[in-house]
Short mmCIF file of C-alpha atoms in Angstrom, two decimals:
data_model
loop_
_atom_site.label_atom_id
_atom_site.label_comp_id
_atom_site.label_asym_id
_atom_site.label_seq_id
_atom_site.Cartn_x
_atom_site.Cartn_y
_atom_site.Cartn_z
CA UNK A 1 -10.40 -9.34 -24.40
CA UNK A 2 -13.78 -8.31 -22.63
CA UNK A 3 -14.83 -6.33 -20.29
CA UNK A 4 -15.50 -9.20 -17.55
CA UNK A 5 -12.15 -10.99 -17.77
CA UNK A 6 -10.34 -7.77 -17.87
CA UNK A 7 -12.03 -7.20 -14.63
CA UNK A 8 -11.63 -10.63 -12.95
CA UNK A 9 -7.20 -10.28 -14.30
CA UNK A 10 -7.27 -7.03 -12.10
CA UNK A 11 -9.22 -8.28 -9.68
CA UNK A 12 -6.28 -11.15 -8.97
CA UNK A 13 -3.69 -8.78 -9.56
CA UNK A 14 -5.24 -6.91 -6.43
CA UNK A 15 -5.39 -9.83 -4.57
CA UNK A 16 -1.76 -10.90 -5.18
CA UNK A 17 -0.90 -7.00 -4.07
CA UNK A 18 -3.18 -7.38 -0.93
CA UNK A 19 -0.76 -10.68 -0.07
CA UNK A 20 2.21 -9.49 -0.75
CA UNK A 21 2.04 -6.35 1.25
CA UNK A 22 1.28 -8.52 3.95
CA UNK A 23 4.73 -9.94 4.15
CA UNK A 24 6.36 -6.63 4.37
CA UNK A 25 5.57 -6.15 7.97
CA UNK A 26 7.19 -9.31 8.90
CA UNK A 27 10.42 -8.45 5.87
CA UNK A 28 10.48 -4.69 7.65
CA UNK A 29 10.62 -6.77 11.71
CA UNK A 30 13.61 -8.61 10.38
CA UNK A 31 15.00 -6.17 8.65
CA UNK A 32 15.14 -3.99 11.81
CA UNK A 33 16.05 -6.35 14.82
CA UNK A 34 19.19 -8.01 12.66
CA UNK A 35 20.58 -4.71 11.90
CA UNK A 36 19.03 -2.57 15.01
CA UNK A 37 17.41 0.34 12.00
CA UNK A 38 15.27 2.63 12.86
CA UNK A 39 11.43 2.39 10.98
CA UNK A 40 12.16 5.12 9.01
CA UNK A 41 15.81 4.08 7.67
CA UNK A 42 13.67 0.36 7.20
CA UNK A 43 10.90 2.67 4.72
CA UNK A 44 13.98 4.49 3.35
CA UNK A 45 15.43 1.39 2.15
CA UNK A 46 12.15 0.02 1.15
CA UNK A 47 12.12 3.01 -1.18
CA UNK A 48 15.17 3.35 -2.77
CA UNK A 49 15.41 -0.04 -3.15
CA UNK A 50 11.86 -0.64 -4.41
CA UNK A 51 11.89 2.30 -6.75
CA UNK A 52 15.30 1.13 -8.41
CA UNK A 53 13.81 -2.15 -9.43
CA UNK A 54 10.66 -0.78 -10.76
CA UNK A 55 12.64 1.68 -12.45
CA UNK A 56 15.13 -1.01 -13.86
CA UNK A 57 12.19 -3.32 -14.82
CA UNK A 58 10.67 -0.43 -16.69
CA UNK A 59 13.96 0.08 -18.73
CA UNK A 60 14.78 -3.59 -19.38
CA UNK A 61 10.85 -4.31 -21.14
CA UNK A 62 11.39 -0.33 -22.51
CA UNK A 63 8.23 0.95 -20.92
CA UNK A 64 11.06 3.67 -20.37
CA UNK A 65 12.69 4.96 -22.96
CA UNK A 66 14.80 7.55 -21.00
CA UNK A 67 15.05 10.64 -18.67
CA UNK A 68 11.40 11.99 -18.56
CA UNK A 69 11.84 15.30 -19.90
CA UNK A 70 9.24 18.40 -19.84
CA UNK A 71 7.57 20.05 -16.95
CA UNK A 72 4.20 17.95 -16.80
CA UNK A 73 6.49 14.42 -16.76
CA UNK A 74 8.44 15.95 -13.71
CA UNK A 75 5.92 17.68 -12.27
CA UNK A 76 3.59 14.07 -12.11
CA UNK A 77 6.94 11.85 -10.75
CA UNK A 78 7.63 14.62 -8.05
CA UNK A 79 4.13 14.52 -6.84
CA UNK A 80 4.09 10.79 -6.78
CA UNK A 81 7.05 10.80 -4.70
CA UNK A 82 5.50 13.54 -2.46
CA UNK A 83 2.34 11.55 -1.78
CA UNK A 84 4.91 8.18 -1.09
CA UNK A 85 7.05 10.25 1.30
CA UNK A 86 3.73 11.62 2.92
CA UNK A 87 2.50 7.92 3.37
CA UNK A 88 5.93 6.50 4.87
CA UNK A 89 6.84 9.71 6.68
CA UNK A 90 3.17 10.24 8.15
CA UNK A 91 2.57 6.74 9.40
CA UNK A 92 6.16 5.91 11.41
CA UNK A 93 5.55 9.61 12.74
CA UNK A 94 1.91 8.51 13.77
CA UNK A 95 3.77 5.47 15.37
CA UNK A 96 6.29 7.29 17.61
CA UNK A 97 3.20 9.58 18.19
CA UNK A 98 0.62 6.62 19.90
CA UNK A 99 1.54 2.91 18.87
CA UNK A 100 1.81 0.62 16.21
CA UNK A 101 -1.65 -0.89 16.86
CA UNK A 102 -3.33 2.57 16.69
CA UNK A 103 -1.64 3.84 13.85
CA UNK A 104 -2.11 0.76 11.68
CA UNK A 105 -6.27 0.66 12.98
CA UNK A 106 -6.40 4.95 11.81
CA UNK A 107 -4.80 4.47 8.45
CA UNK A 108 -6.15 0.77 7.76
CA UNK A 109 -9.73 2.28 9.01
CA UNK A 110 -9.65 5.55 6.88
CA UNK A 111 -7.90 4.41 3.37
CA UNK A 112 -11.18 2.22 2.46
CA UNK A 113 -13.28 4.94 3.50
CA UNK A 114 -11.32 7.54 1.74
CA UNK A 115 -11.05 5.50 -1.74
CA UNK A 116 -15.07 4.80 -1.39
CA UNK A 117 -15.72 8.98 -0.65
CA UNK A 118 -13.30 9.40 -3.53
CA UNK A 119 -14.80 7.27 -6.01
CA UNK A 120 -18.19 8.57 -5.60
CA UNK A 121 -17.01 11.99 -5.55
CA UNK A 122 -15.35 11.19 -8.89
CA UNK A 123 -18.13 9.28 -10.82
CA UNK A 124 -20.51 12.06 -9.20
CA UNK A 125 -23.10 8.92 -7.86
CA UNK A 126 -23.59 7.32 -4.69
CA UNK A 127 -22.05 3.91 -3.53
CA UNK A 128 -23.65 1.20 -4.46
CA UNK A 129 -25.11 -0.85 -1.52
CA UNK A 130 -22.95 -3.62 -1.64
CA UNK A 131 -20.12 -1.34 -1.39
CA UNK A 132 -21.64 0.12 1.64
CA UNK A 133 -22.42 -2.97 3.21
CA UNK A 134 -18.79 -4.98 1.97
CA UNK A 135 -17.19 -1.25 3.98
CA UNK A 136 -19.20 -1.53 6.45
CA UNK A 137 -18.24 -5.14 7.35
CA UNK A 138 -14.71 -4.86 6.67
CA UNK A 139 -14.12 -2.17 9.08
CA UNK A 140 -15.68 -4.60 11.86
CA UNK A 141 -13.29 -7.02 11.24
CA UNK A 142 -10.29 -4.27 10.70
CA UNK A 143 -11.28 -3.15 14.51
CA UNK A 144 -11.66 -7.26 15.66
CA UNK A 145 -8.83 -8.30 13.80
CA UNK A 146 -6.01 -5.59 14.74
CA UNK A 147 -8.01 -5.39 18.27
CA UNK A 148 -8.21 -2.17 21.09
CA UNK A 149 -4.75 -0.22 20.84
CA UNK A 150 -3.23 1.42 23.27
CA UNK A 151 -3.47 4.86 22.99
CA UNK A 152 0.18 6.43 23.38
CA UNK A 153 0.86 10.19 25.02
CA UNK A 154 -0.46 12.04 21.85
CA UNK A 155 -3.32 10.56 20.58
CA UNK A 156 -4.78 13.53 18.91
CA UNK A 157 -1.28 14.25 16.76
CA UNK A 158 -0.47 10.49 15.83
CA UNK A 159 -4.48 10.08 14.34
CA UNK A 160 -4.07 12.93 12.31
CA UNK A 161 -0.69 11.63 11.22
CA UNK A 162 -2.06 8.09 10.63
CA UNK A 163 -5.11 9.72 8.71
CA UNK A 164 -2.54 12.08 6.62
CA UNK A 165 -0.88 8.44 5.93
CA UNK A 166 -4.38 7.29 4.75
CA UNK A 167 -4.95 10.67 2.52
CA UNK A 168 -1.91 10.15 0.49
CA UNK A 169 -2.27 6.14 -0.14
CA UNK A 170 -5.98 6.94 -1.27
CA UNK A 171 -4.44 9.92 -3.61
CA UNK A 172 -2.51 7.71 -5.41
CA UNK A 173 -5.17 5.10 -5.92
CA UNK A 174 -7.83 7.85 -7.12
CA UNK A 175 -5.45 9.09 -9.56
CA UNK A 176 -7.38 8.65 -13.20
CA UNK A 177 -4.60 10.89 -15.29
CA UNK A 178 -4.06 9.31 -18.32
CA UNK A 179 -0.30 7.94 -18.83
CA UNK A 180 2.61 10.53 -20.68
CA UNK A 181 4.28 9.51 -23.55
CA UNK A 182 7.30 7.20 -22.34
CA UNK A 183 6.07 7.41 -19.53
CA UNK A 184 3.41 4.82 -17.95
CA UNK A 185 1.73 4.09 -14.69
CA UNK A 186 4.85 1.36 -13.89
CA UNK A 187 7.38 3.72 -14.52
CA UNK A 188 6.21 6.63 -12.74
CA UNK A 189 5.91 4.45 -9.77
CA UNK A 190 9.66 3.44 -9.92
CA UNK A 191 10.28 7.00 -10.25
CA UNK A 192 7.95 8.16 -8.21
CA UNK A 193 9.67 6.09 -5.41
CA UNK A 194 13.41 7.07 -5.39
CA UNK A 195 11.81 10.41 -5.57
CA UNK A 196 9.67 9.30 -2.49
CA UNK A 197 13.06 8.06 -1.22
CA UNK A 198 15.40 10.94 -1.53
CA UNK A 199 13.17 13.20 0.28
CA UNK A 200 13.02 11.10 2.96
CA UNK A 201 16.92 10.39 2.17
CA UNK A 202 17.92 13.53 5.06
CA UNK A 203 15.70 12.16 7.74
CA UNK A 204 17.20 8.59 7.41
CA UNK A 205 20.31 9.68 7.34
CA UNK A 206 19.88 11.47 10.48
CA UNK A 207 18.91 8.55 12.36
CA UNK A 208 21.13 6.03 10.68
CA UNK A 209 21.31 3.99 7.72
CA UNK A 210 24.22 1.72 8.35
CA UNK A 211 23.50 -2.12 8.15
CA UNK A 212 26.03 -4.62 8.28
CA UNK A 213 27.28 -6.22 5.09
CA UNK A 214 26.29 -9.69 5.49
CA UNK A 215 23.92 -12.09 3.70
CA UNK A 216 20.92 -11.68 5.90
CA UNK A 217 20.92 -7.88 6.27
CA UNK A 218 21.54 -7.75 2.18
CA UNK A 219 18.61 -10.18 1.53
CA UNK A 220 16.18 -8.98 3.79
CA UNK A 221 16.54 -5.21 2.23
CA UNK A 222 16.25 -7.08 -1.03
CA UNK A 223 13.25 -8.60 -0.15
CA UNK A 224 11.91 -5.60 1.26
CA UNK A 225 12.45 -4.09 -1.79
CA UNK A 226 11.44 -6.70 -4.44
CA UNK A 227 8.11 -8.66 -2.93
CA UNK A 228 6.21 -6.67 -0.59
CA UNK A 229 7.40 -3.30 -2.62
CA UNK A 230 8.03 -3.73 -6.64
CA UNK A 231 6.00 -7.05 -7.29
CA UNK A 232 3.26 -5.66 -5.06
CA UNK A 233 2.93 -2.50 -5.91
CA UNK A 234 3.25 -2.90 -9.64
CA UNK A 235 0.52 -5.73 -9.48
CA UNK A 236 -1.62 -3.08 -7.49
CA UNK A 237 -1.52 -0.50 -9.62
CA UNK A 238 -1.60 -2.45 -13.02
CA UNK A 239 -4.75 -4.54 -11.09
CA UNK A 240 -6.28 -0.35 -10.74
CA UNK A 241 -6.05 -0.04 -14.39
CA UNK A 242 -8.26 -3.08 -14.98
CA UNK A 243 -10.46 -3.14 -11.88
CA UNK A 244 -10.90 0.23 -10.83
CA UNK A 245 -10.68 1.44 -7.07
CA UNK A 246 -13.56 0.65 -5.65
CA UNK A 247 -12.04 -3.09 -5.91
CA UNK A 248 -8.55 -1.49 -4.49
CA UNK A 249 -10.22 -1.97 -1.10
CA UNK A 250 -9.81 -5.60 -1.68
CA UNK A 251 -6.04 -5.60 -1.39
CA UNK A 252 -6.09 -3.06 1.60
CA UNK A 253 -8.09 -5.35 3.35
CA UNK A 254 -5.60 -8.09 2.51
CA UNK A 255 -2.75 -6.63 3.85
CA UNK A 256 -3.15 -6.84 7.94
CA UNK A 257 -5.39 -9.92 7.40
CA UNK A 258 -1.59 -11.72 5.36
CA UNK A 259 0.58 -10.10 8.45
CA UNK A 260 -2.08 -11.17 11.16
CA UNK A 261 -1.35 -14.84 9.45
CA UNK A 262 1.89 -14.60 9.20
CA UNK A 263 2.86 -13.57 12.81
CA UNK A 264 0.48 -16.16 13.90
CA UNK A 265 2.12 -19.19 11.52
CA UNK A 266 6.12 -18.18 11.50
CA UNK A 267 6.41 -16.07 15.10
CA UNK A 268 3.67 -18.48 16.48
CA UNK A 269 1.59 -15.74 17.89
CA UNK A 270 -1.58 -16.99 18.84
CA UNK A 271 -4.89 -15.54 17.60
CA UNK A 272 -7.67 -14.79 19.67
CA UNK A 273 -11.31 -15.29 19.26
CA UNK A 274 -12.19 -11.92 18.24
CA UNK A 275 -8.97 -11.91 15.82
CA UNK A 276 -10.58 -15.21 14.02
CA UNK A 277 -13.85 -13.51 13.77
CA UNK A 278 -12.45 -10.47 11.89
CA UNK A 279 -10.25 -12.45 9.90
CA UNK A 280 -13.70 -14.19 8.81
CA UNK A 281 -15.54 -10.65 8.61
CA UNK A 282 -12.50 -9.46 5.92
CA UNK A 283 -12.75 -12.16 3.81
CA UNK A 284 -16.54 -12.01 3.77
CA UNK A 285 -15.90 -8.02 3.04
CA UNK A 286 -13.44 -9.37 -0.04
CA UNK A 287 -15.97 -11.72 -1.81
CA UNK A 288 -19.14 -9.22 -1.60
CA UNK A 289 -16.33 -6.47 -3.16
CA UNK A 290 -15.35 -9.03 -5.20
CA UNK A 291 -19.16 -10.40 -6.70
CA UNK A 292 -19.62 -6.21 -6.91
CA UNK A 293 -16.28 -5.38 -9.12
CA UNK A 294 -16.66 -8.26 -11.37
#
């Protein structure tokens, strides 16, 4: 295969990430007003469940062959899991800390910016120009799109916990290590999430787990756990592998422009002006990322 197509295949794997995340939001709403959980039980859940189909996808096609064994395998799912837990744990604290429109601004705002510092840092070179100028207008029509947030009583704690959320998502998209025997990118993600998930596992169960067992409640952890978390993230980080980061920005970006849609088309929120202008500013950011990575 060459280079370009290899390219353009991650590039649409990114994409399909970028979308799919974007339904989690509304999966994670459901999930919590049918059964009354708390956000962090709803990430808990996200991650257990997530990481055990990841996992069990990785054994059924044998991409795992068994129990990673040796320090560095162990050492490289725990730290995985650590940066996972960071993200989830970080951003619902950042949450509590100011609101859900601040928090989601910080860490939408500061993962882009983060993966673009990174990758430069990295390859030792500047940004390109289109890079600048795609980063420059997708954070115009991050701001426009997700709008002014209110503030909350601690804004200084909850935007360093939204930009600690930020520094751990960019961590695991910068990560270049080259896969362990038995061990590939796919299945240290499975692991790397029901690691993720146990060490959140005492915090969740402090504030309650318990869902009812009925269709709806089963189906919407399911989902949770299957489209917005396994299919997403494993087309995300296979699309890395081909595409690089600096076209990971492309599904961040995706992600609150899919929810924005969604609330607007199944809760019939209505979008404002400003919100259809940074919609239109994303999308613009996309295809000069886009033209850039392929």
């Amino acid at each position: 295969m060459t280079a370009a197509p290899t390219s353009r295949n991650g590039i649409t794997l990114l994409v399909l990430a970028g979308v799919l995340w974007g339904t989690g939001g509304l999966a994670g709403s459901i999930l919590a007003s049918s059964t009354g959980l708390t956000p962090v039980a709803v990430a808990e859940y996200r991650l257990l469940t997530g990481g055990a189909l990841i996992t069990g996808y990785a054994l059924v096609t044998r991409r795992l062959a068994g129990a990673p064994r040796g320090p560095e395998a162990l050492f490289r799912i725990a730290t995985v899991g650590l940066l996972l837990a960071c993200f989830q744990a970080a951003y619902f604290a950042a949450v509590a800390a100011t609101s859900v429109g601040l928090a989601t601004l910080t860490t939408m705002v500061a993962v882009p910016i983060l993966i673009t510092a990174g990758t430069a840092l990295l390859d030792r070179r500047r940004p390109a120009r289109r890079a600048v100028i795609s980063l420059v207008v997708a954070l115009a029509g991050l701001v426009l799109l997700i709008g002014t947030p209110t503030a909350g009583a601690h804004r200084l704690a909850g935007t360093g916990l939204a930009l600690l959320a930020a520094a751990g998502f960019a961590a695991l998209s910068l990560d270049r290590r080259e896969a362990l025997p038995g061990l590939d990118r796919i299945s240290t993600i499975g692991l790397g999430f029901l690691a993720g998930g146990l060490l959140l596992l005492p915090v969740a169960l402090t504030v309650g787990m318990s869902i009812p067992v009925q269709p709806a409640a089963i189906g919407a952890v399911l989902f949770l756990g299957l489209v917005p978390t396994a299919v997403a993230y494993g087309s995300y980080f296979t699309g890395l592998r081909y595409a690089g980061p600096r076209a990971a920005i492309i599904a961040v970006l995706l992600e609150p422009l899919t929810a924005t849609l969604l609330a607007a088309l199944v809760q019939q929120e209505q979008l404002s002006g400003p919100q259809v202008l940074g919609a239109l500013l994303i999308l613009l950011s996309t295809t000069i990322r886009h033209n850039a990575a392929g």
